PDB file of C-alpha atoms in Angstrom:
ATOM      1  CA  UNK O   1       0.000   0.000   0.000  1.00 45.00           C
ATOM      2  CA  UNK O   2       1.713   3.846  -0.829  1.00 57.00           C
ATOM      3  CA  UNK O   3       1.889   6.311   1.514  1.00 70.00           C
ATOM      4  CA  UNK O   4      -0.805   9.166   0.830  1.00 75.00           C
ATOM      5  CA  UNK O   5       0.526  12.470  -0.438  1.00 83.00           C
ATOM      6  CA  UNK O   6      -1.672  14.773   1.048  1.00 84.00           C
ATOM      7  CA  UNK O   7      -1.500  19.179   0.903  1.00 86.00           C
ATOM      8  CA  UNK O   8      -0.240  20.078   4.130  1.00 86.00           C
ATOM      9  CA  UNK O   9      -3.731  22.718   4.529  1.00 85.00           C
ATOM     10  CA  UNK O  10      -6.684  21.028   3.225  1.00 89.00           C
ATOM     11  CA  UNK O  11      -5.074  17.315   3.046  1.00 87.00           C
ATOM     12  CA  UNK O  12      -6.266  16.106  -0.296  1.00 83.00           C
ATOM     13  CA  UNK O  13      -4.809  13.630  -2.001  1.00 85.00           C
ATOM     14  CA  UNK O  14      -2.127  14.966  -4.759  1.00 76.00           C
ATOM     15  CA  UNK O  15      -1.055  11.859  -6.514  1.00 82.00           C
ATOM     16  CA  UNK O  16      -1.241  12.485 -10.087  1.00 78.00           C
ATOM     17  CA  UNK O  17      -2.256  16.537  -9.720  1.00 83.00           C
ATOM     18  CA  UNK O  18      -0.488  19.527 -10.315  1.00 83.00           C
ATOM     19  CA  UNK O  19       0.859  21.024  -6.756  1.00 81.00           C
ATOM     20  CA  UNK O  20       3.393  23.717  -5.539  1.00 83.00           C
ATOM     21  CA  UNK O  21       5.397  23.650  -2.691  1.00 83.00           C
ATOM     22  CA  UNK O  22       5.568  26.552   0.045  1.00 82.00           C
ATOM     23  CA  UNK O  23       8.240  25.894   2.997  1.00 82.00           C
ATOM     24  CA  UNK O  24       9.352  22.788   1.535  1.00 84.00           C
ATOM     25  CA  UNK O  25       5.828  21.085   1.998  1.00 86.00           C
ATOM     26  CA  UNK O  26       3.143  20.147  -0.793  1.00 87.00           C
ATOM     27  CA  UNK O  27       0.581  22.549  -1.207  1.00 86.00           C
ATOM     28  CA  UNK O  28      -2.334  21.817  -3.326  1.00 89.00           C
ATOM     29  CA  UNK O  29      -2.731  24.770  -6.433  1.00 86.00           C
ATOM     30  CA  UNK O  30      -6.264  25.805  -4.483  1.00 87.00           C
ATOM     31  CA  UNK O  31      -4.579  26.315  -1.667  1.00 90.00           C
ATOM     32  CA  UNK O  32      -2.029  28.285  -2.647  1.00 86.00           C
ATOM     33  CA  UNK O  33      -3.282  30.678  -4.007  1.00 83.00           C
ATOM     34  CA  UNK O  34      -6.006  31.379  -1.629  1.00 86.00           C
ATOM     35  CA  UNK O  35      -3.228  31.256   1.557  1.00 87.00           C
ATOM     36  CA  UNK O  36       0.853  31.059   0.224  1.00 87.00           C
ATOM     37  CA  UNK O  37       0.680  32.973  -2.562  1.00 86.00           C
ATOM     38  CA  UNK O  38       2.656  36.667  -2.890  1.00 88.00           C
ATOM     39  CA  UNK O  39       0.956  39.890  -3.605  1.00 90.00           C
ATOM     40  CA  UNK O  40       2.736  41.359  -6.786  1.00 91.00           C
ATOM     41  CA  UNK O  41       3.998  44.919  -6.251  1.00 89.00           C
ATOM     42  CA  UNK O  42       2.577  46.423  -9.139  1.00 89.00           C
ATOM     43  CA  UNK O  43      -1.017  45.021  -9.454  1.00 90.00           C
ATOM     44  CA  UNK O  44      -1.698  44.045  -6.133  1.00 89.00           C
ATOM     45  CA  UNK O  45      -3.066  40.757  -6.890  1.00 89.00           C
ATOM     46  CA  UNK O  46      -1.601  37.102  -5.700  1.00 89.00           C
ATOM     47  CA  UNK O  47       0.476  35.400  -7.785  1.00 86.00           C
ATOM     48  CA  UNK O  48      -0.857  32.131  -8.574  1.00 86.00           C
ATOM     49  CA  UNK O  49       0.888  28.464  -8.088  1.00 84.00           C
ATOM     50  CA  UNK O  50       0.622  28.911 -12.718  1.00 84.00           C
ATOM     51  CA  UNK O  51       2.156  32.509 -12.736  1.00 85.00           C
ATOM     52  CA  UNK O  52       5.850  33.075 -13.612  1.00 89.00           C
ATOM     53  CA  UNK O  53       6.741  35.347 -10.160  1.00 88.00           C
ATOM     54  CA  UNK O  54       9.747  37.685 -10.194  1.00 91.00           C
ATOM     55  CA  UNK O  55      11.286  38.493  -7.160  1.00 88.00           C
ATOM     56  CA  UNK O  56      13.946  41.093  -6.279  1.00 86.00           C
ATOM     57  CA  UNK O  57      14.725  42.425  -2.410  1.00 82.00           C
ATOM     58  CA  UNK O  58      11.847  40.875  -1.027  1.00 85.00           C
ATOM     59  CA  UNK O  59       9.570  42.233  -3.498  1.00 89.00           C
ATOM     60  CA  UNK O  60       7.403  40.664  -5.971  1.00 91.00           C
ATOM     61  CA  UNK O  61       5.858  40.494  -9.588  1.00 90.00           C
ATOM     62  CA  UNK O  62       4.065  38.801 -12.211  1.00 90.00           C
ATOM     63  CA  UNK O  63       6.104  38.819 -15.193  1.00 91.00           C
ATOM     64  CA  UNK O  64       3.923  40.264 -17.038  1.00 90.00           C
ATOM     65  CA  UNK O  65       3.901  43.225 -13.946  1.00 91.00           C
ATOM     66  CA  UNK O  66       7.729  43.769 -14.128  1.00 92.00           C
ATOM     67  CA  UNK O  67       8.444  46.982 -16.097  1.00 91.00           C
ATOM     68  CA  UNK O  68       9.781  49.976 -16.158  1.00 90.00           C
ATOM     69  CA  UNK O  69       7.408  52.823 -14.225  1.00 86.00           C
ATOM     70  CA  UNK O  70       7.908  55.217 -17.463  1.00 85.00           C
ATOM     71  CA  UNK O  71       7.939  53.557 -20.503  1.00 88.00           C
ATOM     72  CA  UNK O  72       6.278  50.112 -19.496  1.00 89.00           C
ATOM     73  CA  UNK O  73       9.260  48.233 -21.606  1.00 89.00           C
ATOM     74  CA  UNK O  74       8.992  44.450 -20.007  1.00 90.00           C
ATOM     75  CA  UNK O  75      12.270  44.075 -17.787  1.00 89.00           C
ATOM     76  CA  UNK O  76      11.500  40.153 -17.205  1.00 87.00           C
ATOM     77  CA  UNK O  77      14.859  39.729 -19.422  1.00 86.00           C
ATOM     78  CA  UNK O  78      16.286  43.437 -19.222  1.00 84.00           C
ATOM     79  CA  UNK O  79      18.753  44.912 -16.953  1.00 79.00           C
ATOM     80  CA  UNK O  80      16.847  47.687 -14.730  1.00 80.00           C
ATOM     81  CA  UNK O  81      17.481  49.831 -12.009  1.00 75.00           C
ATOM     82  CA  UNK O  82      15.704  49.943  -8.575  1.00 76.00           C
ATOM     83  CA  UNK O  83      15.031  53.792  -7.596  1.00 74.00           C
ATOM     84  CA  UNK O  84      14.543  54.704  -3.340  1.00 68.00           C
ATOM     85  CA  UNK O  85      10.447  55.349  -3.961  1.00 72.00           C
ATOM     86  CA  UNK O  86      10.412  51.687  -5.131  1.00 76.00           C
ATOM     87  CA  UNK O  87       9.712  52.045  -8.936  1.00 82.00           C
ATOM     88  CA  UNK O  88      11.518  49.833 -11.471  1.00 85.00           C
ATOM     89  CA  UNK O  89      13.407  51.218 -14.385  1.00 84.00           C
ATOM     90  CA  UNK O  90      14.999  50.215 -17.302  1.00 84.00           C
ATOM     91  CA  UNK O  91      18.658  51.613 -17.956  1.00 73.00           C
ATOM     92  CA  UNK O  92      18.227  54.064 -20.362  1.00 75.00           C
ATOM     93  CA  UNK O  93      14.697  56.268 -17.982  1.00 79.00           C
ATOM     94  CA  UNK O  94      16.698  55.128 -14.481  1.00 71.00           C
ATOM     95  CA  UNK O  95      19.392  57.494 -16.065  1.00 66.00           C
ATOM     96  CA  UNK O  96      17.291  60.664 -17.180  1.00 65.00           C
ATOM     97  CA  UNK O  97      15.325  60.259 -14.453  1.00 62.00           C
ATOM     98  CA  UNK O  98      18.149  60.467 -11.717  1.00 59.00           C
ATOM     99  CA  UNK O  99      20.056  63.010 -13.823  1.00 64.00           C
ATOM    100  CA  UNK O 100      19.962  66.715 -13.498  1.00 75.00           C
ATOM    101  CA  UNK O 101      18.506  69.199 -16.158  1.00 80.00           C
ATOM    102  CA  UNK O 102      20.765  71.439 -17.903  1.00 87.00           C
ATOM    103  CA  UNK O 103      19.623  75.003 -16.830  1.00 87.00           C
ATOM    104  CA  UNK O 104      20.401  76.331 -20.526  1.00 89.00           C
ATOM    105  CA  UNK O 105      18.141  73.861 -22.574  1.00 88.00           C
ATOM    106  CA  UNK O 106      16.703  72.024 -19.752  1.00 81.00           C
ATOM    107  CA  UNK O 107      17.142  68.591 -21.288  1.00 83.00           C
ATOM    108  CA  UNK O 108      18.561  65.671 -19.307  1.00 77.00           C
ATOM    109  CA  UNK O 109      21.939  65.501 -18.787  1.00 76.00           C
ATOM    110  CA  UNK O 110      23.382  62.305 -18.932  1.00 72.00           C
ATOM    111  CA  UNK O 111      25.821  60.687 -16.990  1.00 63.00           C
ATOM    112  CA  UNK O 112      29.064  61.304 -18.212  1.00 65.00           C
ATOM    113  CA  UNK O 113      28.733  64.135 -20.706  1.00 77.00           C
ATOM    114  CA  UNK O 114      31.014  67.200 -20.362  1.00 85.00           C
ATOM    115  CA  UNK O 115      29.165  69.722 -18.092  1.00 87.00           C
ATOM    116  CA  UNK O 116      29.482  72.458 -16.418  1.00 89.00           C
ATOM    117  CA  UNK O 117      28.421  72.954 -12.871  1.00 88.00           C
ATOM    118  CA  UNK O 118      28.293  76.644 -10.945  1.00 89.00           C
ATOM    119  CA  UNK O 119      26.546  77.402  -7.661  1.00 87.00           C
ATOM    120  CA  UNK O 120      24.682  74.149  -7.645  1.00 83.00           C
ATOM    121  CA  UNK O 121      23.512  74.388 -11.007  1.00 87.00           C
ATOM    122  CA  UNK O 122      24.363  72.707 -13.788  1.00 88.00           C
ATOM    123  CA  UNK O 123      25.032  73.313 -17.604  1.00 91.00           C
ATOM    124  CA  UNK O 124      25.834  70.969 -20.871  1.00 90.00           C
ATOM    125  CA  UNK O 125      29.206  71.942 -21.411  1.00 91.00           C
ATOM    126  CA  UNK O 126      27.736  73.790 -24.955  1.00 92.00           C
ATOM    127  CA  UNK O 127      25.021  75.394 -23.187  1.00 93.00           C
ATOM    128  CA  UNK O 128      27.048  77.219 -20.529  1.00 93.00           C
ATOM    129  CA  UNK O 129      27.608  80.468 -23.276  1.00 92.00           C
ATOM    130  CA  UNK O 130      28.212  84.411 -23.274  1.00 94.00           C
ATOM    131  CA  UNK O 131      25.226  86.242 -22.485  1.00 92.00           C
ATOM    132  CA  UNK O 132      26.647  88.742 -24.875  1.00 91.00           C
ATOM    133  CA  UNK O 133      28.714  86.806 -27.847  1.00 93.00           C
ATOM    134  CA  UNK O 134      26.822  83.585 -27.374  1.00 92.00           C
ATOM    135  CA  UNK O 135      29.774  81.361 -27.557  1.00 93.00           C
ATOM    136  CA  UNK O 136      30.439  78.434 -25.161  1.00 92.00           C
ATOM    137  CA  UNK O 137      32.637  79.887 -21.993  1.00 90.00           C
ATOM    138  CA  UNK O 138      33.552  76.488 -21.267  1.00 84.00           C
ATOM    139  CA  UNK O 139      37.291  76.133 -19.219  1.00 82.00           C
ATOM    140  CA  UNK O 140      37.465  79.635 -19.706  1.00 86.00           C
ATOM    141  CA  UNK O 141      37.264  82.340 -16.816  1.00 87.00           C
ATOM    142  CA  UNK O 142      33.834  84.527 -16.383  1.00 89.00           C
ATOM    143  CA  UNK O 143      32.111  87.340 -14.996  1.00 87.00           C
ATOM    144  CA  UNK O 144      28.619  87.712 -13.862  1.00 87.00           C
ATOM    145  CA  UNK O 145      26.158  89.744 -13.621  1.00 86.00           C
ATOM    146  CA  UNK O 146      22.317  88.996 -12.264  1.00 87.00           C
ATOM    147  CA  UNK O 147      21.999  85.705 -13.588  1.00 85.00           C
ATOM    148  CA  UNK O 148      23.866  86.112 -16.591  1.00 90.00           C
ATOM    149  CA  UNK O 149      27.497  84.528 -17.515  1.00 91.00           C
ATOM    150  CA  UNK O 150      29.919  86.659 -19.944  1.00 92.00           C
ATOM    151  CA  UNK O 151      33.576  85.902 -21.373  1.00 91.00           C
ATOM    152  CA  UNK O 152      36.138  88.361 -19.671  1.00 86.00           C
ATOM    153  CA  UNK O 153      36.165  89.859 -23.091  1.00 85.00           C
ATOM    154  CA  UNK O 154      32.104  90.793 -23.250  1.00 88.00           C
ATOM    155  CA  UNK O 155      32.095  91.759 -19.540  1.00 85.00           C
ATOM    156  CA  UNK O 156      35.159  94.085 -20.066  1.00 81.00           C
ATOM    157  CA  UNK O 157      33.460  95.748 -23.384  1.00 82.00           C
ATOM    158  CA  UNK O 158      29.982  96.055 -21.956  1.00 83.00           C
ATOM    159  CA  UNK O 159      30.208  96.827 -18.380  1.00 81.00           C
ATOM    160  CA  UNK O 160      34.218  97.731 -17.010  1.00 79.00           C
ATOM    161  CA  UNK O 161      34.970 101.267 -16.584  1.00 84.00           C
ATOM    162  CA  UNK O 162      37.617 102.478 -19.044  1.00 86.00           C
ATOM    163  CA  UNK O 163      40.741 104.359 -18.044  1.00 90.00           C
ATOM    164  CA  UNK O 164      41.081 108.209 -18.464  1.00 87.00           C
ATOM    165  CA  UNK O 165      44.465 108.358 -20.166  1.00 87.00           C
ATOM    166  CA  UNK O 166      44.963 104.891 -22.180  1.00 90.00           C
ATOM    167  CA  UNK O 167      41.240 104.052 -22.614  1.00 85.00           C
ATOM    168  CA  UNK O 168      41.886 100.688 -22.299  1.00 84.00           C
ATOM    169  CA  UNK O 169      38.925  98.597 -19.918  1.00 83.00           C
ATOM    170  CA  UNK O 170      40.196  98.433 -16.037  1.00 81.00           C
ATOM    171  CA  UNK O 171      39.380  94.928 -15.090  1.00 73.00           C
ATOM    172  CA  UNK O 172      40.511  95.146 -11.983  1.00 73.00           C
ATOM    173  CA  UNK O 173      42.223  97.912  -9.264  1.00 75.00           C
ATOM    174  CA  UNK O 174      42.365 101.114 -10.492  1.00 82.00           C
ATOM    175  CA  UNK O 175      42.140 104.260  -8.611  1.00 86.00           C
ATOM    176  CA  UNK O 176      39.649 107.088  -9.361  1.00 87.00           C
ATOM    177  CA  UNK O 177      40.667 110.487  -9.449  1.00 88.00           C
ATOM    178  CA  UNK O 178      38.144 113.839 -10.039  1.00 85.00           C
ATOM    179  CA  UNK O 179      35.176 111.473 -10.735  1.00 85.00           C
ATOM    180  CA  UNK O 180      37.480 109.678 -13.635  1.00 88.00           C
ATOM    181  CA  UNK O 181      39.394 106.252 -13.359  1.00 90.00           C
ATOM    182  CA  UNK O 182      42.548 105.483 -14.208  1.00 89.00           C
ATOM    183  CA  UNK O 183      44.870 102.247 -14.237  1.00 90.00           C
ATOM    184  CA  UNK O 184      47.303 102.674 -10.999  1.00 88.00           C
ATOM    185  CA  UNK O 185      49.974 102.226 -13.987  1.00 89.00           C
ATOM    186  CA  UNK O 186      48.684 105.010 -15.673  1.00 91.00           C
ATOM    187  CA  UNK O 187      48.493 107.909 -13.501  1.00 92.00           C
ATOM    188  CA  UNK O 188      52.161 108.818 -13.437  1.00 92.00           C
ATOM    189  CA  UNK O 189      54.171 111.903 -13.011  1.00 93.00           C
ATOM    190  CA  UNK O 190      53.987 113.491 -16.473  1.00 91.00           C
ATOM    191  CA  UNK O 191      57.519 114.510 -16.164  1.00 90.00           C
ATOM    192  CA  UNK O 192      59.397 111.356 -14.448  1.00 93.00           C
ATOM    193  CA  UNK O 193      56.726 108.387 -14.837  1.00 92.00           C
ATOM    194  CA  UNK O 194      56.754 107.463 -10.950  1.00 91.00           C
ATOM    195  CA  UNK O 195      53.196 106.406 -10.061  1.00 89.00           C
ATOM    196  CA  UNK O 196      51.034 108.690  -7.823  1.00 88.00           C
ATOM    197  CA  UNK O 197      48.435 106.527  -6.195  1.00 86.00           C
ATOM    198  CA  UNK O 198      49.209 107.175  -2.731  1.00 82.00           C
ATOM    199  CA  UNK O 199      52.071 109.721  -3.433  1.00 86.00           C
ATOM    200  CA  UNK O 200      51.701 113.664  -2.742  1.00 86.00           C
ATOM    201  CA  UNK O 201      50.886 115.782  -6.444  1.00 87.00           C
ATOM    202  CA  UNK O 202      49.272 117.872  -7.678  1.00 85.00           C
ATOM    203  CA  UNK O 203      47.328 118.974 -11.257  1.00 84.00           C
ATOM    204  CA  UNK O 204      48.655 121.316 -13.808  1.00 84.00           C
ATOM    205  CA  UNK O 205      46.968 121.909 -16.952  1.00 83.00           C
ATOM    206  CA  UNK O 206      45.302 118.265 -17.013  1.00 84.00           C
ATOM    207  CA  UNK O 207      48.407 116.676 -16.405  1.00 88.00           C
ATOM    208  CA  UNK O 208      49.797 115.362 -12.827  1.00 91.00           C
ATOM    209  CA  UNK O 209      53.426 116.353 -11.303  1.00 91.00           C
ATOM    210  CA  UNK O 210      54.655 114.203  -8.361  1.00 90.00           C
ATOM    211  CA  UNK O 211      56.122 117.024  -6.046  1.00 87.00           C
ATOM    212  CA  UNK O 212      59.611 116.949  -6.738  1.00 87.00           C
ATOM    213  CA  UNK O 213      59.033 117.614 -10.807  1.00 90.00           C
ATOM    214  CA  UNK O 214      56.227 120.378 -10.027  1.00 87.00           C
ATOM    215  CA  UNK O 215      58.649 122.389  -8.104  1.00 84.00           C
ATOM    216  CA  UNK O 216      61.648 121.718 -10.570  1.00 82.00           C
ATOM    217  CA  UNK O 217      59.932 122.086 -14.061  1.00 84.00           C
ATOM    218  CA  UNK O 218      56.365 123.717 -13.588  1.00 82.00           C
ATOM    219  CA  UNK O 219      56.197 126.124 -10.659  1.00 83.00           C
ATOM    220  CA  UNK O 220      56.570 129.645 -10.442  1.00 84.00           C
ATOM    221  CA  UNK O 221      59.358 131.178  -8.568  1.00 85.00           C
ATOM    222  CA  UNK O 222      58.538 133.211  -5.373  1.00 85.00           C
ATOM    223  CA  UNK O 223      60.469 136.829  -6.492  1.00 83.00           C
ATOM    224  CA  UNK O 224      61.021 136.875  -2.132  1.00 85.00           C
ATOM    225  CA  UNK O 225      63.083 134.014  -1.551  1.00 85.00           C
ATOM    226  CA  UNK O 226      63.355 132.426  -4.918  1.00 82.00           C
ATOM    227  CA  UNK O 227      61.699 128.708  -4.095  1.00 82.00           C
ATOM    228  CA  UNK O 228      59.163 127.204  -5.652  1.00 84.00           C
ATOM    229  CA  UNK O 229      55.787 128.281  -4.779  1.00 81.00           C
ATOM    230  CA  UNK O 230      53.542 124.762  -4.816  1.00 77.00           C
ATOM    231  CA  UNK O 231      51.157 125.232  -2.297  1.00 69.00           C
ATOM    232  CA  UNK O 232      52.553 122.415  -0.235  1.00 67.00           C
ATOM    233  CA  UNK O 233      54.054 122.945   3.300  1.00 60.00           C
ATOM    234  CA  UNK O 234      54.027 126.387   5.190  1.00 58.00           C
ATOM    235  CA  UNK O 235      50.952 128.611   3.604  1.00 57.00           C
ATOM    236  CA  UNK O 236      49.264 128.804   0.108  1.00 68.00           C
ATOM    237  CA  UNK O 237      48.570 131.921  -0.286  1.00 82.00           C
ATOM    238  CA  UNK O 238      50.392 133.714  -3.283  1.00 84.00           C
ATOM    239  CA  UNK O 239      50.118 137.794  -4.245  1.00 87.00           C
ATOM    240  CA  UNK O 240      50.464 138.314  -8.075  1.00 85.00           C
ATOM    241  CA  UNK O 241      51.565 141.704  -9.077  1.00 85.00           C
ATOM    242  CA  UNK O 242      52.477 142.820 -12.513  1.00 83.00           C
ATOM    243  CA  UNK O 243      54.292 139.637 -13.719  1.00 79.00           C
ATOM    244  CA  UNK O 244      56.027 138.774 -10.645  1.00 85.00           C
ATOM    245  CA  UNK O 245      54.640 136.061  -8.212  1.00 85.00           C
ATOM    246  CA  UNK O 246      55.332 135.627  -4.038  1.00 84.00           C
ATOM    247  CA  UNK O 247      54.506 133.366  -1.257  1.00 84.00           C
ATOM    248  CA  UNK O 248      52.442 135.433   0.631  1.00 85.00           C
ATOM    249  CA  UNK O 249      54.933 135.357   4.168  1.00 86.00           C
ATOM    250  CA  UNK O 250      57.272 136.967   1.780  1.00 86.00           C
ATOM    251  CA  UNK O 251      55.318 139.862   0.136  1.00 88.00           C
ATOM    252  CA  UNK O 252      57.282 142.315   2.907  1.00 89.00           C
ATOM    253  CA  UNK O 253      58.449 145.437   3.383  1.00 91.00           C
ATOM    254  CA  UNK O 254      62.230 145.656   2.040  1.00 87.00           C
ATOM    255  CA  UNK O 255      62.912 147.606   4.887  1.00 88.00           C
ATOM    256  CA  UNK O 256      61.023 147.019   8.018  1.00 89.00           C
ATOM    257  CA  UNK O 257      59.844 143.671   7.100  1.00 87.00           C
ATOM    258  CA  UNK O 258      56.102 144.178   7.344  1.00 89.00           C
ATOM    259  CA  UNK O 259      53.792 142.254   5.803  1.00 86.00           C
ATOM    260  CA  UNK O 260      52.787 144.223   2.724  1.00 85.00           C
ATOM    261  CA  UNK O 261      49.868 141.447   2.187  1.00 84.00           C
ATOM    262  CA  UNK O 262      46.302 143.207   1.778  1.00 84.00           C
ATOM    263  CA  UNK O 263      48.067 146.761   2.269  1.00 86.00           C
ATOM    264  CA  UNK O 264      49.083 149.792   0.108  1.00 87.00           C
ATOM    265  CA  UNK O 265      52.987 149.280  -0.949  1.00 88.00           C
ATOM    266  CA  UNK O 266      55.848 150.746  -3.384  1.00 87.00           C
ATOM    267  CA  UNK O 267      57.689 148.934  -5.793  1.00 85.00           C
ATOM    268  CA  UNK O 268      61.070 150.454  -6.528  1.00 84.00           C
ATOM    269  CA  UNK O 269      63.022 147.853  -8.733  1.00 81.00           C
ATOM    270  CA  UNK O 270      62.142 143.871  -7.705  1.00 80.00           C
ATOM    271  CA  UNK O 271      61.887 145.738  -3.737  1.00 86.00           C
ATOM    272  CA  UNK O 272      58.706 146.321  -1.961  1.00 87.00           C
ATOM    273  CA  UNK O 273      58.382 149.194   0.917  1.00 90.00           C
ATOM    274  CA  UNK O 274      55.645 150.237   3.177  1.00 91.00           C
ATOM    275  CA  UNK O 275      54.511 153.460   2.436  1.00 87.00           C
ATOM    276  CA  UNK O 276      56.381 155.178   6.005  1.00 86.00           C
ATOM    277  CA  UNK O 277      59.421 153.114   4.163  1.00 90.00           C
ATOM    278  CA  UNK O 278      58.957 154.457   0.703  1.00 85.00           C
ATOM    279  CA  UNK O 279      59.264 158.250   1.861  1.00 84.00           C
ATOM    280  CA  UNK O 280      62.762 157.766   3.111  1.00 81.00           C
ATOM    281  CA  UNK O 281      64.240 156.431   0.149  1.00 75.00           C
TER     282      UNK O 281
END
């Protein structure tokens, strides 16, 4: 007499019918699929003792219910890529979909392609172009300004202030002098070229003097003590008279040495006399 080969739920007999086995134990088809059987992820229904299931990270499918959550291409055969919501992908949509967009044409960029990334954003590598020219920047150095990217060349031409003497763009530095800017390099001494940011000088018929030049080459002589008269150091007050120029401390009395400044006075040759002076000559 054989031994009966029963299903371990309902305990019919399974000699000669079609049975599955759940835990290592017979289980008649019936039974299961009403109590063994796996939900499938995608359609929510069992999968039957007759269904091909696919399993992946303790997860199931029918095979029919394994594709790809944007194109429904059948991955029962097809690599595919598992994302962290839980949807299923095939290679080519798990790409686009966990790539970012390129900010100048907004299409996917794909892993691997040149780009170019700034500030957490992210460019094809032909995308990333002059606001101005419209040519790719790519390795090269740029300037902003707003949102907008331009070459050093563009951002020079459109928005760098230009230099009062060589008109050239000043990228960066520069000093500004009378409202105007200048290249430290070109605001010199006119005479002996030594730069004058941060130096004593002063102006002279639109050009600049350092102080040693002004009082050599372009000052006027005090006809009192002979020196320079610059306006730097001890006074700057001048008296003009005739064609003859003097510090103001030295516009005195030949004689008595008063201060002739803001007063009647005689000339008599390059001398100057009080008036008490003048009638003892």
């Amino acid at each position: 007499m054989t031994e009966r080969f029963d299903c371990f739920y309902c305990r019919d007999n399974l000699q000669g019918k079609k049975y599955a086995k759940k835990d290592d134990k017979p289980v008649c088809v019936r039974c299961f699929d009403k109590l063994c059987a796996n939900t499938c992820a995608e359609c929510r229904k069992p999968i039957g003792a007759d269904a091909k299931e696919l399993t992946h990270k303790n997860r199931h499918w029918h095979e029919g219910c394994f594709r790809c959550a944007k194109c429904y291409k059948p991955l029962a055969n097809e690599s595919f890529a598992a994302k962290d919501d839980g949807k299923i992908m095939c290679g080519k949509c798990g790409d686009r979909d966990g790539s970012s967009r390129c900010q100048g044409c907004y299409k996917v960029i794909t892993p691997g392609s040149k780009n170019v990334e700034y500030k957490h954003k992210v460019w094809h590598e032909e995308c990333f172009i002059c606001f101005e020219c419209k040519q790719p920047i790519r390795s090269q150095s740029f300037l902003t300004k707003g949102d907008d990217m331009y070459c050093t060349a563009c951002h020079e031409k459109k928005f760098a202030k230009h230099c009062a003497r060589c008109k050239e763009a000043i990228s960066s530095g520069g000093i500004t002098y009378q409202d105007q800017p200048w290249h430290s390099e070109c605001f010199v001494c006119n005479t002996c070229k030594k730069p004058l940011a941060g130096a004593r000088f002063t102006a002279h018929e639109d050009q600049f003097y350092c102080v040693n030049c002004y009082k050599a080459d372009v000052a006027k002589k005090c006809s009192g003590c002979q020196n320079p008269i610059t306006g730097f150091g001890r006074g700057t007050n001048v008296v003009n008279y005739e064609d003859k120029t003097w510090h103001e401390y030295c516009f005195n009395c030949k004689k008595c040495s008063l201060s002739m400044a803001h007063k009647r006075f005689v000339i008599n040759g390059n001398d100057i006399y009080c008036s008490d002076c003048a009638k003892k000559l």
